[in-house]
Amino acid sequence: MDRLAFCLGVHNHQPIGNFDHVMVEATERAYRPFLERLDQRPEVRLSVHCTGSLLEWLREHSPRTFDLLGTLAARGQVEILTGGFYEPILAVLPDLDKIGQIERLTTFLKSHFGVRPRGMWLAERVWEPHLPRVLSEAGVEYVLVDDRHFALAGLDVDSLGGYYLTDEQGHSLRVFPINQRLRYLIPFADVDETFEYLSGWRGRAPAITMVDDGEKFGVWPGTYAHVYETGWLDRFFDRLLATPWLEPATLADVVERLPASGRVYLPTASYGEMGEWALPADAARALEAAKAEVSRLADGERLAGLLRGGFWRSFLVKYPEVGDIYWKMLRLSRAIHGALAQRPDDSRLARGQVALWRGQANDAYWHGVFGGCYLPHLRRAVKSSLLDAERALVEAGAAPETAWTREDGDGDGRAEVYVRTRALAVTVEPEAGGMITELGYLPACLDVADVLARRAEAYHDKIRARASAGASDGARTIHDEAAPKEAGLDALLAYDEIRRGSLIDGLFAEGRTALDPVAPWDAARGVIAAERLDCVVEEDAGAVSIVLSRAPTPELPLAMDKRVTIRDATLEVRYRLRPPAGQRLTGRWAVQWNLALTAGHATDRYLDLAGRPTLGSSGRASDLAGVSLVDEWAGVEARLQWSPAAELAWGPVETVSLSEGGFERIYQGTALLLVWPLDVGSNEERTLEAAVTVARR
């Protein structure tokens, strides 16, 4: 090559579980118009990656787009890249799943487009040094990461071009650095500015690479008008073809024609923003302040780029709900692969493996500017896939229908109790007051305990500062300042000290003051969720009981036995409350259930009370003995009953999070608080009972 090779490419992806209307919009406003412009200019060569789940959707819902991609690939104009089929963070998967996900997409591409991909898109560019070996074993010859990965290895990003060689245990891999400046210029800057930057690379490097999200070409705010209606993409392609010193090239072209630019060993890294998002809120604020201070120095922009944030795996700690999903995925992976080793041709296990891989889709495992784990429908899709994989194990006879284990199943050093019946998958936390953190209804593959807690995020400071600002209508990058989607979001910035779960118990003083169903605990005399309880597990006649108990303490003079019994589709709890010898126990006993169905404010998702209040409503009723949470759309209801009658209060758990469209409130679930008066004499006890049954509707 005697010209500068320009490796342009797009990565197209939509999360598992995303709404069809979002998929349609992305296809109509980004994927198809981009490919159509490309089809009109056969001299433009570039690389395209589409995740397997998106390709399956396009094949069914937009065959025109699917076939157009095939036409461009058959013409040799487009190089199609492989990757994990369901876009997982490969670094954190068991090796069998890494290879399996890649081979599944590679096989799909060979079958439908007649090409065997050589290169791979690495989800979120999350790189760990062990990857070259397993990627090489999966047939991958080269991969893309950010130039920042190279900067953290001590290389000068202003001289990075072509590709580099790295290895692990003798397995070599080619690595292309994605130019960050081009990521920020394309398509937001004027075409002249972009080509002026490219001209600065003439004679300095043999090739330069820019592959980034395809959604920025039409889906990101303001980009459709900018890219297509005002003709940015047409001008860009025309200028590209008219520039004699620039050659449009695929990654394969560069590998075939050019030697490696050198060898490199890259540290654990992702793109810069990901590291910032992975940090706890206080650390993220400190990093932002440090970057601002360093940026004021001479050569400050380069120096600030060397300041790194956290590590992708820290999301599994930052959001314990996500960590639980991850560890469940690992347990299921071991079970499924173990069973497949014994019965490799079992179709039920094969279905379970695909469900497992769907449950590894990355979007619900972290949070940044695109919503991620804050979006309940994305978490639900991943968790539902894992419940489907668990159900497949049982149906294949590789796991018993009713079973329980007591183990540290999430790596936190504390033992949980995991129970499965014919209809439920339940997690009980004896060292967190017997809280229920999973209530998976297997017939519908729905975890009705999936409620994300409200947590401080560094970007909440910007919401407070811009509470009444409006969103911009112009084209902008995800790195520009976001705006609230509605006024008053700053009033919702309350945080939970206790994780959201069910069977969170507390003792309150006597009185008529109404307790807040969402956040009552500041007023409590004692909260059991903060305690480690003694625990015994019993199994009898298809039911599993977890017997939890505590002795009185000076801080909370209350003896409690809490028996949680899981049978078929019902979880029951029975409390026995006693004062210490010679004392009287008075006050109010409150039990909080945090439950989630599929929406908060839809009229077909409601409480079966007078007026059918939506699940996202607030209210209070006295002297009740039961209520049902109904989801007509999903065809599921959770029936909650208790004895004796008690006061019921309920309210929505709402978070404020950031997405590409701005700051927004999101319904996570409904908090229901049962409150009983207590007046228990010495040598007496009070018995309270409650149960939830999940059923098809």
Short mmCIF file of C-alpha atoms in Angstrom, two decimals, residues 103-401:
data_model
loop_
_atom_site.label_atom_id
_atom_site.label_comp_id
_atom_site.label_asym_id
_atom_site.label_seq_id
_atom_site.Cartn_x
_atom_site.Cartn_y
_atom_site.Cartn_z
CA GLU A 103 -18.18 -20.31 17.03
CA ARG A 104 -21.95 -19.83 17.04
CA LEU A 105 -21.67 -16.44 15.29
CA THR A 106 -18.94 -17.65 12.94
CA THR A 107 -21.11 -20.60 11.91
CA PHE A 108 -24.12 -18.31 11.41
CA LEU A 109 -22.12 -16.00 9.13
CA LYS A 110 -20.73 -18.90 7.08
CA SER A 111 -24.21 -20.40 6.72
CA HIS A 112 -26.06 -17.23 5.72
CA PHE A 113 -23.44 -15.11 3.97
CA GLY A 114 -20.95 -17.70 2.76
CA VAL A 115 -17.98 -16.04 4.47
CA ARG A 116 -15.73 -17.23 7.24
CA PRO A 117 -14.79 -14.21 9.34
CA ARG A 118 -11.16 -13.79 10.34
CA GLY A 119 -11.48 -10.80 12.63
CA MET A 120 -13.57 -10.15 15.71
CA TRP A 121 -15.32 -7.30 17.46
CA LEU A 122 -14.62 -7.37 21.20
CA ALA A 123 -17.71 -6.32 23.18
CA GLU A 124 -17.16 -2.97 24.87
CA ARG A 125 -13.47 -3.44 24.05
CA VAL A 126 -13.06 -5.10 27.45
CA TRP A 127 -9.58 -6.58 27.19
CA GLU A 128 -7.78 -8.85 29.62
CA PRO A 129 -4.32 -10.28 28.93
CA HIS A 130 -5.49 -13.92 28.89
CA LEU A 131 -7.69 -13.43 25.82
CA PRO A 132 -5.20 -14.13 22.96
CA ARG A 133 -5.03 -17.83 23.75
CA VAL A 134 -8.76 -18.52 23.80
CA LEU A 135 -9.52 -16.21 20.86
CA SER A 136 -6.88 -17.96 18.81
CA GLU A 137 -8.38 -21.32 19.74
CA ALA A 138 -11.75 -20.01 18.49
CA GLY A 139 -10.22 -19.25 15.08
CA VAL A 140 -9.88 -15.48 15.52
CA GLU A 141 -6.88 -13.90 13.77
CA TYR A 142 -7.30 -10.26 14.80
CA VAL A 143 -9.35 -8.09 17.10
CA LEU A 144 -10.08 -4.40 17.70
CA VAL A 145 -9.41 -2.44 20.88
CA ASP A 146 -9.06 1.27 21.67
CA ASP A 147 -5.82 3.18 21.23
CA ARG A 148 -6.16 3.98 24.93
CA HIS A 149 -5.28 0.35 25.70
CA PHE A 150 -1.96 1.01 23.95
CA ALA A 151 -1.46 4.30 25.79
CA LEU A 152 -1.79 2.48 29.10
CA ALA A 153 0.96 0.15 27.88
CA GLY A 154 3.20 3.18 27.36
CA LEU A 155 2.81 3.68 23.61
CA ASP A 156 2.24 7.06 21.98
CA VAL A 157 -1.26 7.12 20.50
CA ASP A 158 -0.19 9.79 18.02
CA SER A 159 2.05 7.25 16.31
CA LEU A 160 -0.18 4.18 16.42
CA GLY A 161 -1.03 2.75 13.02
CA GLY A 162 -1.60 -0.58 11.36
CA TYR A 163 -1.84 -3.51 13.73
CA TYR A 164 0.28 -5.10 16.45
CA LEU A 165 1.08 -8.61 17.58
CA THR A 166 0.41 -9.89 21.06
CA ASP A 167 0.29 -13.38 22.53
CA GLU A 168 -0.54 -15.56 25.51
CA GLN A 169 1.21 -18.84 26.13
CA GLY A 170 2.46 -18.90 22.56
CA HIS A 171 -0.91 -18.16 20.95
CA SER A 172 -0.53 -15.05 18.77
CA LEU A 173 -3.21 -12.49 17.96
CA ARG A 174 -3.19 -9.33 15.85
CA VAL A 175 -4.61 -6.23 17.54
CA PHE A 176 -5.86 -3.12 15.73
CA PRO A 177 -5.94 0.16 17.71
CA ILE A 178 -9.12 2.20 17.18
CA ASN A 179 -8.26 5.88 16.87
CA GLN A 180 -10.13 7.76 19.58
CA ARG A 181 -9.93 11.13 17.87
CA LEU A 182 -11.64 9.72 14.80
CA ARG A 183 -14.30 8.14 17.03
CA TYR A 184 -15.13 11.60 18.30
CA LEU A 185 -14.95 13.30 14.91
CA ILE A 186 -17.06 10.81 12.93
CA PRO A 187 -19.85 11.67 12.21
CA PHE A 188 -20.15 14.72 14.45
CA ALA A 189 -17.50 17.00 13.00
CA ASP A 190 -17.52 18.63 9.61
CA VAL A 191 -16.17 16.42 6.83
CA ASP A 192 -13.31 18.86 6.18
CA GLU A 193 -12.17 18.68 9.80
CA THR A 194 -12.11 14.89 9.70
CA PHE A 195 -10.04 14.75 6.52
CA GLU A 196 -7.70 17.43 7.79
CA TYR A 197 -7.01 15.16 10.76
CA LEU A 198 -6.52 12.16 8.48
CA SER A 199 -4.06 14.11 6.33
CA GLY A 200 -1.82 14.48 9.35
CA TRP A 201 -1.24 10.72 9.26
CA ARG A 202 0.20 10.70 5.73
CA GLY A 203 3.68 9.25 5.86
CA ARG A 204 3.44 8.54 9.59
CA ALA A 205 1.55 5.24 9.55
CA PRO A 206 0.56 2.66 6.93
CA ALA A 207 -3.04 2.37 8.17
CA ILE A 208 -5.45 3.97 10.58
CA THR A 209 -8.61 2.42 12.04
CA MET A 210 -11.98 3.77 13.15
CA VAL A 211 -14.69 1.26 14.01
CA ASP A 212 -17.48 2.40 16.29
CA ASP A 213 -21.19 2.03 17.06
CA GLY A 214 -23.39 1.98 13.98
CA GLU A 215 -26.15 3.64 16.00
CA LYS A 216 -24.21 6.91 15.91
CA PHE A 217 -25.13 7.03 12.20
CA GLY A 218 -28.79 7.81 12.74
CA VAL A 219 -30.04 6.72 16.18
CA TRP A 220 -28.14 8.90 18.61
CA PRO A 221 -29.93 12.20 19.30
CA GLY A 222 -29.91 14.48 16.29
CA THR A 223 -27.77 12.20 14.12
CA TYR A 224 -30.37 11.07 11.57
CA ALA A 225 -30.90 14.60 10.32
CA HIS A 226 -27.18 15.30 10.42
CA VAL A 227 -25.97 12.08 8.76
CA TYR A 228 -28.67 11.60 6.11
CA GLU A 229 -31.02 14.54 5.71
CA THR A 230 -28.26 17.14 5.50
CA GLY A 231 -26.01 14.72 3.60
CA TRP A 232 -23.03 14.25 5.92
CA LEU A 233 -22.54 10.58 4.97
CA ASP A 234 -22.83 11.26 1.24
CA ARG A 235 -20.26 14.04 1.48
CA PHE A 236 -18.00 11.84 3.58
CA PHE A 237 -18.07 8.92 1.13
CA ASP A 238 -17.63 11.25 -1.85
CA ARG A 239 -14.64 12.90 -0.21
CA LEU A 240 -13.17 9.53 0.73
CA LEU A 241 -13.29 8.30 -2.87
CA ALA A 242 -11.93 11.60 -4.21
CA THR A 243 -8.88 11.67 -1.93
CA PRO A 244 -5.98 10.13 -3.85
CA TRP A 245 -3.70 9.56 -0.86
CA LEU A 246 -6.38 7.66 1.10
CA GLU A 247 -7.43 4.07 0.40
CA PRO A 248 -10.63 2.59 1.89
CA ALA A 249 -9.62 -0.79 3.28
CA THR A 250 -10.89 -3.65 5.36
CA LEU A 251 -8.96 -5.06 8.28
CA ALA A 252 -8.27 -8.17 6.20
CA ASP A 253 -6.74 -5.99 3.46
CA VAL A 254 -4.26 -4.56 5.93
CA VAL A 255 -3.36 -7.94 7.40
CA GLU A 256 -2.79 -9.37 3.92
CA ARG A 257 -0.66 -6.52 2.59
CA LEU A 258 1.19 -5.04 5.55
CA PRO A 259 3.51 -6.42 8.21
CA ALA A 260 2.80 -5.82 11.87
CA SER A 261 3.79 -2.46 13.29
CA GLY A 262 5.32 -4.12 16.32
CA ARG A 263 4.66 -6.29 19.36
CA VAL A 264 2.72 -5.22 22.41
CA TYR A 265 1.32 -6.54 25.68
CA LEU A 266 -1.81 -4.70 26.67
CA PRO A 267 -3.02 -4.27 30.26
CA THR A 268 -6.55 -4.92 31.42
CA ALA A 269 -8.59 -2.07 29.96
CA SER A 270 -11.66 -0.88 28.14
CA TYR A 271 -12.51 2.52 26.68
CA GLY A 272 -11.92 5.39 29.07
CA GLU A 273 -15.53 6.11 29.90
CA MET A 274 -16.13 2.49 30.91
CA GLY A 275 -13.42 2.73 33.55
CA GLU A 276 -14.99 5.88 34.95
CA TRP A 277 -18.45 4.29 35.08
CA ALA A 278 -17.10 1.24 36.93
CA LEU A 279 -15.89 3.35 39.85
CA PRO A 280 -17.91 4.01 43.00
CA ALA A 281 -19.51 7.45 42.93
CA ASP A 282 -17.00 9.17 45.23
CA ALA A 283 -14.02 7.74 43.35
CA ALA A 284 -15.58 8.78 40.03
CA ARG A 285 -15.95 12.34 41.31
CA ALA A 286 -12.32 12.34 42.45
CA LEU A 287 -11.16 11.07 39.05
CA GLU A 288 -13.17 13.72 37.24
CA ALA A 289 -11.65 16.43 39.43
CA ALA A 290 -8.13 15.06 38.88
CA LYS A 291 -8.61 14.99 35.10
CA ALA A 292 -9.84 18.58 35.12
CA GLU A 293 -6.81 19.69 37.13
CA VAL A 294 -4.29 17.79 35.01
CA SER A 295 -5.90 19.04 31.80
CA ARG A 296 -4.90 22.59 32.67
CA LEU A 297 -1.21 21.69 32.55
CA ALA A 298 0.98 21.88 29.47
CA ASP A 299 0.31 18.71 27.47
CA GLY A 300 -2.58 18.20 29.89
CA GLU A 301 -4.92 16.46 27.47
CA ARG A 302 -2.41 13.67 26.86
CA LEU A 303 -1.57 13.36 30.54
CA ALA A 304 -5.24 13.25 31.53
CA GLY A 305 -5.66 10.35 29.10
CA LEU A 306 -3.26 8.32 31.20
CA LEU A 307 -5.49 8.62 34.26
CA ARG A 308 -7.51 5.44 34.33
CA GLY A 309 -10.68 4.53 36.14
CA GLY A 310 -11.83 1.18 37.40
CA PHE A 311 -11.93 -2.37 36.13
CA TRP A 312 -14.98 -3.75 34.29
CA ARG A 313 -15.44 -6.55 36.82
CA SER A 314 -16.03 -3.90 39.50
CA PHE A 315 -19.59 -3.56 38.17
CA LEU A 316 -20.25 -6.97 39.75
CA VAL A 317 -19.50 -5.39 43.13
CA LYS A 318 -20.94 -1.94 42.49
CA TYR A 319 -24.32 -3.51 41.70
CA PRO A 320 -24.85 -6.65 43.84
CA GLU A 321 -27.99 -7.50 41.87
CA VAL A 322 -25.79 -7.78 38.77
CA GLY A 323 -23.23 -9.80 40.70
CA ASP A 324 -25.95 -12.27 41.62
CA ILE A 325 -26.92 -12.71 37.97
CA TYR A 326 -23.29 -13.24 37.03
CA TRP A 327 -22.70 -15.90 39.67
CA LYS A 328 -25.93 -17.68 38.76
CA MET A 329 -24.69 -17.72 35.18
CA LEU A 330 -21.42 -19.33 36.31
CA ARG A 331 -23.22 -22.00 38.33
CA LEU A 332 -25.49 -22.82 35.39
CA SER A 333 -22.54 -22.90 32.99
CA ARG A 334 -20.80 -25.53 35.09
CA ALA A 335 -23.96 -27.59 35.34
CA ILE A 336 -24.85 -27.40 31.64
CA HIS A 337 -21.37 -28.14 30.35
CA GLY A 338 -21.02 -30.96 32.84
CA ALA A 339 -24.28 -32.48 31.63
CA LEU A 340 -23.37 -31.98 27.95
CA ALA A 341 -20.09 -33.81 28.53
CA GLN A 342 -22.17 -36.84 29.49
CA ARG A 343 -24.93 -36.37 26.89
CA PRO A 344 -23.62 -34.22 24.02
CA ASP A 345 -26.58 -34.99 21.75
CA ASP A 346 -29.35 -34.10 24.20
CA SER A 347 -31.48 -31.45 22.47
CA ARG A 348 -32.87 -30.17 25.77
CA LEU A 349 -29.38 -29.50 27.07
CA ALA A 350 -28.47 -27.85 23.77
CA ARG A 351 -31.47 -25.56 24.19
CA GLY A 352 -30.32 -24.84 27.73
CA GLN A 353 -26.86 -23.93 26.47
CA VAL A 354 -28.29 -21.39 24.02
CA ALA A 355 -30.43 -19.95 26.83
CA LEU A 356 -27.29 -19.72 28.97
CA TRP A 357 -25.50 -17.83 26.21
CA ARG A 358 -28.43 -15.42 25.89
CA GLY A 359 -28.13 -14.90 29.61
CA GLN A 360 -24.53 -13.77 29.12
CA ALA A 361 -25.49 -10.76 26.98
CA ASN A 362 -23.46 -7.88 28.38
CA ASP A 363 -25.87 -4.95 28.47
CA ALA A 364 -27.58 -5.86 31.75
CA TYR A 365 -24.28 -6.49 33.55
CA TRP A 366 -23.08 -2.87 33.75
CA HIS A 367 -24.21 0.72 33.59
CA GLY A 368 -22.88 3.74 31.77
CA VAL A 369 -24.47 6.17 29.35
CA PHE A 370 -26.76 3.59 27.72
CA GLY A 371 -28.94 2.63 30.69
CA GLY A 372 -27.63 -0.91 31.09
CA CYS A 373 -28.56 -2.63 34.32
CA TYR A 374 -30.86 0.23 35.28
CA LEU A 375 -33.25 -0.82 32.51
CA PRO A 376 -35.55 -3.53 33.94
CA HIS A 377 -36.41 -5.03 30.55
CA LEU A 378 -32.72 -5.70 29.86
CA ARG A 379 -32.17 -7.32 33.25
CA ARG A 380 -35.39 -9.29 32.79
CA ALA A 381 -34.26 -10.63 29.41
CA VAL A 382 -30.96 -11.86 30.80
CA LYS A 383 -32.44 -13.28 33.99
CA SER A 384 -35.29 -14.93 32.07
CA SER A 385 -32.76 -16.63 29.82
CA LEU A 386 -30.90 -17.99 32.84
CA LEU A 387 -34.15 -19.27 34.37
CA ASP A 388 -34.89 -20.91 31.03
CA ALA A 389 -31.48 -22.58 31.13
CA GLU A 390 -32.20 -23.79 34.67
CA ARG A 391 -35.55 -25.17 33.57
CA ALA A 392 -33.87 -26.99 30.66
CA LEU A 393 -31.51 -28.74 33.08
CA VAL A 394 -34.47 -30.05 35.04
CA GLU A 395 -36.44 -31.07 31.95
CA ALA A 396 -33.40 -32.98 30.68
CA GLY A 397 -33.16 -34.85 33.97
CA ALA A 398 -29.71 -33.36 34.62
CA ALA A 399 -30.92 -31.65 37.81
CA PRO A 400 -33.61 -32.65 40.33
CA GLU A 401 -36.95 -30.86 40.30
#
